[in-house]
PDB file of C-alpha atoms and ligand atoms in Angstrom:
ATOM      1  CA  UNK C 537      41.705 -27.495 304.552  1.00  0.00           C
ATOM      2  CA  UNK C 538      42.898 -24.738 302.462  1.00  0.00           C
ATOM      3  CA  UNK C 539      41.991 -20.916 303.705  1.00  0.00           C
ATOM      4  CA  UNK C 540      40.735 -19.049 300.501  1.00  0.00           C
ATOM      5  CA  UNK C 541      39.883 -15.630 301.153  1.00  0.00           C
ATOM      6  CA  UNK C 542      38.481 -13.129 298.570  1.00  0.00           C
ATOM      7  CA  UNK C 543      39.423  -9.053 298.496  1.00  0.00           C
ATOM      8  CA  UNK C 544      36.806  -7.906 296.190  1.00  0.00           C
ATOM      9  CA  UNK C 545      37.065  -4.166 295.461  1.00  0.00           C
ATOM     10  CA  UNK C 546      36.477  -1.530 292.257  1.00  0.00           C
ATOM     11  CA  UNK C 547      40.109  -0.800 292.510  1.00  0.00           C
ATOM     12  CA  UNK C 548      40.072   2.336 290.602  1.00  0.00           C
ATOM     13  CA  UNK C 549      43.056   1.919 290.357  1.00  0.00           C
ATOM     14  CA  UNK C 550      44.547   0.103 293.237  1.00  0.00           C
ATOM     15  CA  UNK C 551      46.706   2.263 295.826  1.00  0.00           C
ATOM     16  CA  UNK C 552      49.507   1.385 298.799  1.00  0.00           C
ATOM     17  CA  UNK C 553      46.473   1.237 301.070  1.00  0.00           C
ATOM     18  CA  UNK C 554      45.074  -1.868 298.955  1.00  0.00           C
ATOM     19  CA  UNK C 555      48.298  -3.242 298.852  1.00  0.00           C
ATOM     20  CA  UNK C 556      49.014  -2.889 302.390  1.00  0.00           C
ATOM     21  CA  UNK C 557      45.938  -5.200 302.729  1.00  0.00           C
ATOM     22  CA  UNK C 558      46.639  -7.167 300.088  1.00  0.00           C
ATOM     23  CA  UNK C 559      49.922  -8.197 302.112  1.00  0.00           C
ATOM     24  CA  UNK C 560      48.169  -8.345 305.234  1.00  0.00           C
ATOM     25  CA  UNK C 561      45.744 -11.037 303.858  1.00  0.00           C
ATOM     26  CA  UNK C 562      48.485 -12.947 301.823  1.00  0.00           C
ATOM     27  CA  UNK C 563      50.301 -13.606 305.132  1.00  0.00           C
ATOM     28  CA  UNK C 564      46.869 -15.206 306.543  1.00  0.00           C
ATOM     29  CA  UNK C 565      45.188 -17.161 304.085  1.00  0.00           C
ATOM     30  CA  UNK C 566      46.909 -19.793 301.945  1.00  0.00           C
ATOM     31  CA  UNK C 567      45.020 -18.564 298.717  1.00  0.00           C
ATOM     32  CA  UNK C 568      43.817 -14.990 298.078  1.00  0.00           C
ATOM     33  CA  UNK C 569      41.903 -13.897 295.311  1.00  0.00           C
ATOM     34  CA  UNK C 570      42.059 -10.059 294.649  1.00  0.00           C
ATOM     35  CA  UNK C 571      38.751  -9.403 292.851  1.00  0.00           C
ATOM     36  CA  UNK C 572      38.066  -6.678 290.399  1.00  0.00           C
ATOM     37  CA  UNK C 573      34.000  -5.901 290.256  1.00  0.00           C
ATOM     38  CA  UNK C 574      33.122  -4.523 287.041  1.00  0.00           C
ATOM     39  CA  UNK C 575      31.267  -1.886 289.198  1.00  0.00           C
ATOM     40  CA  UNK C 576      29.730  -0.054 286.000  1.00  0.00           C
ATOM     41  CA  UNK C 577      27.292   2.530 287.930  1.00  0.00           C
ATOM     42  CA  UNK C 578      30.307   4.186 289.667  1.00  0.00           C
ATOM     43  CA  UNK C 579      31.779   4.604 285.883  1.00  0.00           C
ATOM     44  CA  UNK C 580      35.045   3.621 286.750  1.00  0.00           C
ATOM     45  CA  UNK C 581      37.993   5.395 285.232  1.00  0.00           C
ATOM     46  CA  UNK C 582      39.705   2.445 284.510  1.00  0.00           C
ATOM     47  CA  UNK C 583      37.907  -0.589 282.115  1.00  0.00           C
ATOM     48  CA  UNK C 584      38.195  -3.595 283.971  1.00  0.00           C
ATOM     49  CA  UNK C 585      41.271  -5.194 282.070  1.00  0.00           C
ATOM     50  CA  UNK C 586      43.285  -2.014 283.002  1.00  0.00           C
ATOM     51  CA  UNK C 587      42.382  -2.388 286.784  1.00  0.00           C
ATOM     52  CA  UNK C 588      43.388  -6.006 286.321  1.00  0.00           C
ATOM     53  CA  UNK C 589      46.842  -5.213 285.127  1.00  0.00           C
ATOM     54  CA  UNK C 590      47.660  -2.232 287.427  1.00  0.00           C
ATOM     55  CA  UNK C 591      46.712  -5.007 289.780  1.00  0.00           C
ATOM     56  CA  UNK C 592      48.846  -8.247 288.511  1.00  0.00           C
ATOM     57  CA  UNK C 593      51.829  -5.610 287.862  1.00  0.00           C
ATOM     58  CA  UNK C 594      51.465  -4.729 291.897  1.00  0.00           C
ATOM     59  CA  UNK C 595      51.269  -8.479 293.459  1.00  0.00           C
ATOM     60  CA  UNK C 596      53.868 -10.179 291.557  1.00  0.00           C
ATOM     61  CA  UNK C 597      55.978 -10.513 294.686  1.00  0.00           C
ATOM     62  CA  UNK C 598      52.640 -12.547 296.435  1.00  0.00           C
ATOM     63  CA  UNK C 599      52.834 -16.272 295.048  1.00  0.00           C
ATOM     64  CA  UNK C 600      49.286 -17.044 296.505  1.00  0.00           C
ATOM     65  CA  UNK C 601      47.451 -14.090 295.166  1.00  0.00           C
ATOM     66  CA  UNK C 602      45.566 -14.114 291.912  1.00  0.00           C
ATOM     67  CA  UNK C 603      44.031 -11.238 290.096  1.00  0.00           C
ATOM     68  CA  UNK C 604      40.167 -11.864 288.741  1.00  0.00           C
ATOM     69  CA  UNK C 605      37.691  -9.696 287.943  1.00  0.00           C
ATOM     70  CA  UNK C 606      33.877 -10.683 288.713  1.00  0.00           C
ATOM     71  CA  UNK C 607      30.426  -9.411 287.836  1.00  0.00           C
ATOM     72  CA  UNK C 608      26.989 -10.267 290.085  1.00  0.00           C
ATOM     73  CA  UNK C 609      27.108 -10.366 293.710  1.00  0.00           C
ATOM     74  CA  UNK C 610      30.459 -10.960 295.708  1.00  0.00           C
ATOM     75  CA  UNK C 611      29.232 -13.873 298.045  1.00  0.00           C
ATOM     76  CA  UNK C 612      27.924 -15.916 294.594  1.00  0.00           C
ATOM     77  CA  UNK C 613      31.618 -15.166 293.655  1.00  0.00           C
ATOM     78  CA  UNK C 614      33.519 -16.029 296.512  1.00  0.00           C
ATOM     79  CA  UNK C 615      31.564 -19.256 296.847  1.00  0.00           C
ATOM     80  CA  UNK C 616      32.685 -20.176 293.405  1.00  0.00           C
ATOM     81  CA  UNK C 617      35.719 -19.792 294.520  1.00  0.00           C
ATOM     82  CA  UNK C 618      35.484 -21.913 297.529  1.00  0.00           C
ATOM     83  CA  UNK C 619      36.163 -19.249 299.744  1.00  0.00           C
ATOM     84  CA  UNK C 620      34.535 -18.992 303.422  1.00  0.00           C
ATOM     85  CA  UNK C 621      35.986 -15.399 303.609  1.00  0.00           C
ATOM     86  CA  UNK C 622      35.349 -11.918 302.303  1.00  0.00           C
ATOM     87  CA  UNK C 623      38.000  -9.440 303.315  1.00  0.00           C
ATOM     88  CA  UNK C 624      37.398  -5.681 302.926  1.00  0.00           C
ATOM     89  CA  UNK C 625      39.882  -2.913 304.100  1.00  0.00           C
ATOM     90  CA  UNK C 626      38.486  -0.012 306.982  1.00  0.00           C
ATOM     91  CA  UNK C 627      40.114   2.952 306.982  1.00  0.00           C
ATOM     92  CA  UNK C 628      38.641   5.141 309.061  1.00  0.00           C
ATOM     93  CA  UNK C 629      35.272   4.777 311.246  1.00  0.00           C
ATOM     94  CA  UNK C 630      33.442   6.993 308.597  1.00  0.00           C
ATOM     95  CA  UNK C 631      33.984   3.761 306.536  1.00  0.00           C
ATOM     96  CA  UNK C 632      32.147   1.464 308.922  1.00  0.00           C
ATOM     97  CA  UNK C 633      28.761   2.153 308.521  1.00  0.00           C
ATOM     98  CA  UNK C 634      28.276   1.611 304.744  1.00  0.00           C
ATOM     99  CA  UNK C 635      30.728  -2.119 305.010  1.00  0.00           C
ATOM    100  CA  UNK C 636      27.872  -2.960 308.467  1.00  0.00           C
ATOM    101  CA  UNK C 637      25.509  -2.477 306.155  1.00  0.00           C
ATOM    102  CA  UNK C 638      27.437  -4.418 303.270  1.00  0.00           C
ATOM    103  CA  UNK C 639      28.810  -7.253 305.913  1.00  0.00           C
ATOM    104  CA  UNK C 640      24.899  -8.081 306.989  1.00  0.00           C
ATOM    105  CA  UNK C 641      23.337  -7.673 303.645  1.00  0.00           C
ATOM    106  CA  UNK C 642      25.781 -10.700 302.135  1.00  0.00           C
ATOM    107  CA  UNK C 643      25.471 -12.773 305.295  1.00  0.00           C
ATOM    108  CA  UNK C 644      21.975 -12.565 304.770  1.00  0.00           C
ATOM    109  CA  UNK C 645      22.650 -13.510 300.920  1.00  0.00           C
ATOM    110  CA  UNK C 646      24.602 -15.922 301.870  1.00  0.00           C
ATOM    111  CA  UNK C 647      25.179 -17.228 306.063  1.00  0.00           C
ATOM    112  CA  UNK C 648      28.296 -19.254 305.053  1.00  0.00           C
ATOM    113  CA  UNK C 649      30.138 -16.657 304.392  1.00  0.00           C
ATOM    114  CA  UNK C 650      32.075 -14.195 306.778  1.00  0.00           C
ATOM    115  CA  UNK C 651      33.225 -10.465 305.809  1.00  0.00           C
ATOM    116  CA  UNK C 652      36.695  -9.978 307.739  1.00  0.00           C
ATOM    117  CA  UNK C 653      37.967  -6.051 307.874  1.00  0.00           C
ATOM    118  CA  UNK C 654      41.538  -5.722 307.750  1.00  0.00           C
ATOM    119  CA  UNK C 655      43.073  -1.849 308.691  1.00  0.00           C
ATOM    120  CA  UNK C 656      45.515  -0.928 306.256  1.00  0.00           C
ATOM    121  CA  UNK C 657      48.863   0.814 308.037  1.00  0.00           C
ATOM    122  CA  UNK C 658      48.025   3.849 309.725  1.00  0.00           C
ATOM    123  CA  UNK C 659      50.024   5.865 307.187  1.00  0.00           C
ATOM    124  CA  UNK C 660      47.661   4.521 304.280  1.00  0.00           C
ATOM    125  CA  UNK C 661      44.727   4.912 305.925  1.00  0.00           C
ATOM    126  CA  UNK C 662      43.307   8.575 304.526  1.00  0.00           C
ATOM    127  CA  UNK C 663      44.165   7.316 300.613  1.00  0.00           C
ATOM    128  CA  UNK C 664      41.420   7.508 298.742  1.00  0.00           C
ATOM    129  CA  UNK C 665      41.441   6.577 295.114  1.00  0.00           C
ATOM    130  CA  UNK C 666      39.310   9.509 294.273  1.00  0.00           C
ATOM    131  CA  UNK C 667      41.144  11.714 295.875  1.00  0.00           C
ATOM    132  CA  UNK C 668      43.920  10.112 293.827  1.00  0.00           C
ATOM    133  CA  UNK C 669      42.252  10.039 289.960  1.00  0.00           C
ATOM    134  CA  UNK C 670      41.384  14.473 291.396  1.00  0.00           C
ATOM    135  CA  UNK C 671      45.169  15.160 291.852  1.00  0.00           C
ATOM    136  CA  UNK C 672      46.037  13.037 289.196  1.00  0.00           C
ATOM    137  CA  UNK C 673      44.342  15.327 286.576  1.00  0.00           C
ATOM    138  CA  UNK C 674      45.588  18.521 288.592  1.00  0.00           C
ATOM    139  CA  UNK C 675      49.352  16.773 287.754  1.00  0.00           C
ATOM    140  CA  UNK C 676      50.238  16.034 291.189  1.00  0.00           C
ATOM    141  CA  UNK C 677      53.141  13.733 292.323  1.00  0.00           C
ATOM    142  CA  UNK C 678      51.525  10.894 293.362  1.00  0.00           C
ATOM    143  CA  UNK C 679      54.771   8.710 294.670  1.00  0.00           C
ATOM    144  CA  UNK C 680      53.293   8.541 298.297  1.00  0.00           C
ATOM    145  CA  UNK C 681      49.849   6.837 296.760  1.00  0.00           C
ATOM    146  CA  UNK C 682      50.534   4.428 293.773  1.00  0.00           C
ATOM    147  CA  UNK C 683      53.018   2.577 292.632  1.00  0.00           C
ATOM    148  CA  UNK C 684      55.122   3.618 289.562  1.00  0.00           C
ATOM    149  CA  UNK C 685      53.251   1.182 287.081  1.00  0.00           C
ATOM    150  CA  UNK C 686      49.775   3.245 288.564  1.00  0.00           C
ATOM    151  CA  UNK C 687      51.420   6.632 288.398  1.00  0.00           C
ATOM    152  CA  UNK C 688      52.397   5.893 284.787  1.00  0.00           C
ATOM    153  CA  UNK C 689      48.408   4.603 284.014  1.00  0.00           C
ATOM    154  CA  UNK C 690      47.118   7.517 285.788  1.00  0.00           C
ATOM    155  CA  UNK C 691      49.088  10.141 283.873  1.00  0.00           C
ATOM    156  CA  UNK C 692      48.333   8.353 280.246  1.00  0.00           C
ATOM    157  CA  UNK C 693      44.590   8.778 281.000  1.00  0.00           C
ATOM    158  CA  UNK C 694      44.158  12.304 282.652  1.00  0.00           C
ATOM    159  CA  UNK C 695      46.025  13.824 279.480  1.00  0.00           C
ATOM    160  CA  UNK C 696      44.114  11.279 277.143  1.00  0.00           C
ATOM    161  CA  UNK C 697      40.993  13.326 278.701  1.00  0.00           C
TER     162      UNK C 697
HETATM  163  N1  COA U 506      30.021   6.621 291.975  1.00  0.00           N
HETATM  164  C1  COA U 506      31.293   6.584 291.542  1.00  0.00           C
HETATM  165  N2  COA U 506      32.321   6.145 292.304  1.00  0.00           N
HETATM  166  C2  COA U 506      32.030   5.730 293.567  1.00  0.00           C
HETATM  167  C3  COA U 506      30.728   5.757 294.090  1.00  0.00           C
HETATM  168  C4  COA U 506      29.693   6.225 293.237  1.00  0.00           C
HETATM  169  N3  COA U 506      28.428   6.256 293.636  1.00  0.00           N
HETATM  170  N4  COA U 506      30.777   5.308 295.366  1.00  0.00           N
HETATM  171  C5  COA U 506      32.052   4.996 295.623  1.00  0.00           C
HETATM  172  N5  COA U 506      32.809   5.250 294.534  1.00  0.00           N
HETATM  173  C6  COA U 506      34.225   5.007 294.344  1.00  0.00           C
HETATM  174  C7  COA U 506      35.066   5.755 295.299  1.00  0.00           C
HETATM  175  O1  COA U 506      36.077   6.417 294.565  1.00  0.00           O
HETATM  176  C8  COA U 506      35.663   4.689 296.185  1.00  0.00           C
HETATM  177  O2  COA U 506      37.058   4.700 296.298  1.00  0.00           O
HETATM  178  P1  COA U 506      37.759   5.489 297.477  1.00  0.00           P
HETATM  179  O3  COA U 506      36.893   5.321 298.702  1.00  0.00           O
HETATM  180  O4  COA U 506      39.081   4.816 297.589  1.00  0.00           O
HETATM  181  O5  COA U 506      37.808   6.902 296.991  1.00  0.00           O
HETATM  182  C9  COA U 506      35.464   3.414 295.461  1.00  0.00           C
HETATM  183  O6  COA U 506      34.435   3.599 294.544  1.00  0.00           O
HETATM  184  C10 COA U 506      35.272   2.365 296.450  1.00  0.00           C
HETATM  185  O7  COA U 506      33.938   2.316 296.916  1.00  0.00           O
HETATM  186  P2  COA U 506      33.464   1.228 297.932  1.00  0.00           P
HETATM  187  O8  COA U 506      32.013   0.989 297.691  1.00  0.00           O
HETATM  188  O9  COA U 506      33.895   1.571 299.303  1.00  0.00           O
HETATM  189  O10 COA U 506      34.241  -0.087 297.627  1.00  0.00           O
HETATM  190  P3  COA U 506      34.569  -0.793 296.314  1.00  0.00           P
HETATM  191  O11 COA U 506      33.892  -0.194 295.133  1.00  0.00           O
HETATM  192  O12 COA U 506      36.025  -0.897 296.251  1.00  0.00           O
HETATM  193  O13 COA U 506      33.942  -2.241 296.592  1.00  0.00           O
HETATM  194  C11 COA U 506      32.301  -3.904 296.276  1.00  0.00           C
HETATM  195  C12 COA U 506      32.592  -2.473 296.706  1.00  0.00           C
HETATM  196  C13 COA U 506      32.792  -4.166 294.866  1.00  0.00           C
HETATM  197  C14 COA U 506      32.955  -4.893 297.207  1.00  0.00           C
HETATM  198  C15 COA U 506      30.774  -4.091 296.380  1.00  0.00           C
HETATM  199  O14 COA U 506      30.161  -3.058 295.634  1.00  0.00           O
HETATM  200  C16 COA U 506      30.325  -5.416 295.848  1.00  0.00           C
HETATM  201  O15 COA U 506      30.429  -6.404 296.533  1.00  0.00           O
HETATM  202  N6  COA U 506      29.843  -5.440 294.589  1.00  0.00           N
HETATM  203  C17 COA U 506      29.378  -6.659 293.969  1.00  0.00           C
HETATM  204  C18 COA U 506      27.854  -6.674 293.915  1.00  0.00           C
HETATM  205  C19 COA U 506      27.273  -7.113 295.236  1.00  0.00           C
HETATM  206  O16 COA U 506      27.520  -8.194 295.738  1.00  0.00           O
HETATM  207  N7  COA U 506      26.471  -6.203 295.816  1.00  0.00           N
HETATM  208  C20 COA U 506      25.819  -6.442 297.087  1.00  0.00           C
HETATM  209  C21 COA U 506      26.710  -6.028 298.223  1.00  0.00           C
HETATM  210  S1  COA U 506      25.820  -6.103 299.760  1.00  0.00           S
END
């Protein structure tokens, strides 16, 4: 039986605290979809095809992860996709009580399917990718939070504003 886990996420854009995840989950599950949600009502910076490519550019080095972005509820998704497994990221306790919620709400959308939380690296786990897109338009160096193809997206669209 192959292990197919989904990492759904708004990914806004994606950060080393994602990817440290990403990894995390790659070395676990034989397939992993990373899952871009359209997520209008937080008006994303990013349209959905530009979160998709910060995101391809970022896992090329991962031969069982695919990029996909997906719109209705995650476990309708993941069950399309054959997965058995949602996997979000915690980084600190103030995240837990909004992903409880989250984590019972889809089991009771859906029993067969489990949410799994996955702590990124201690050293990743205050990013924040608003935080991020705020320091981005105050021209910060953002080396220690993106990588370069990110930084490069990030400073195209706070001067296109
Ligand atoms: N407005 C704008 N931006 C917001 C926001 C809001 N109200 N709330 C959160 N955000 C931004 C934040 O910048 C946050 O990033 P950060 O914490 O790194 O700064 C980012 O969105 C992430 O928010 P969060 O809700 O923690 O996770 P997510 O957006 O990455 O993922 C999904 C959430 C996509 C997994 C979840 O919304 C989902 O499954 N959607 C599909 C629909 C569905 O199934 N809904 C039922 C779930 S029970």
């Amino acid at each position: 039986m192959n292990k197919i886990a989904v990492y759904p996420g708004t990914f806004d854009p994606v950060t080393y605290g994602h990817l440290d995840v990403v990894e995390r989950i790659a070395s676990l599950y034989d397939k992993v979809y990373v899952s871009v949600a359209h997520s209008k009502q937080k008006k994303p910076l990013f349209s959905v095809s530009e979160r998709v490519e910060m995101l391809k550019c970022s896992v090329k080095k991962f031969k069982n992860v695919e990029i996909e972005d997906f719109n209705g509820l995650v476990v309708d998704y993941a069950a399309r996709k054959s997965a058995r497994v949602v996997v979000r990221g915690l980084r600190m306790i103030s995240d837990f009580e909004y992903e409880f919620q989250m984590a019972l709400t889809n089991r009771k959308l859906n029993p067969d399917i489990e949410t799994v939380f996955m702590m990124p690296n201690e050293s990743y786990s205050y990013i924040s990718s608003r935080l991020i897109k705020e320091a981005a338009y105050m021209g910060a160096d953002l080396s220690a939070f993106v990588p370069e193809n990110v930084q490069k997206k990030l400073k195209e669209k706070c001067s296109d504003e």
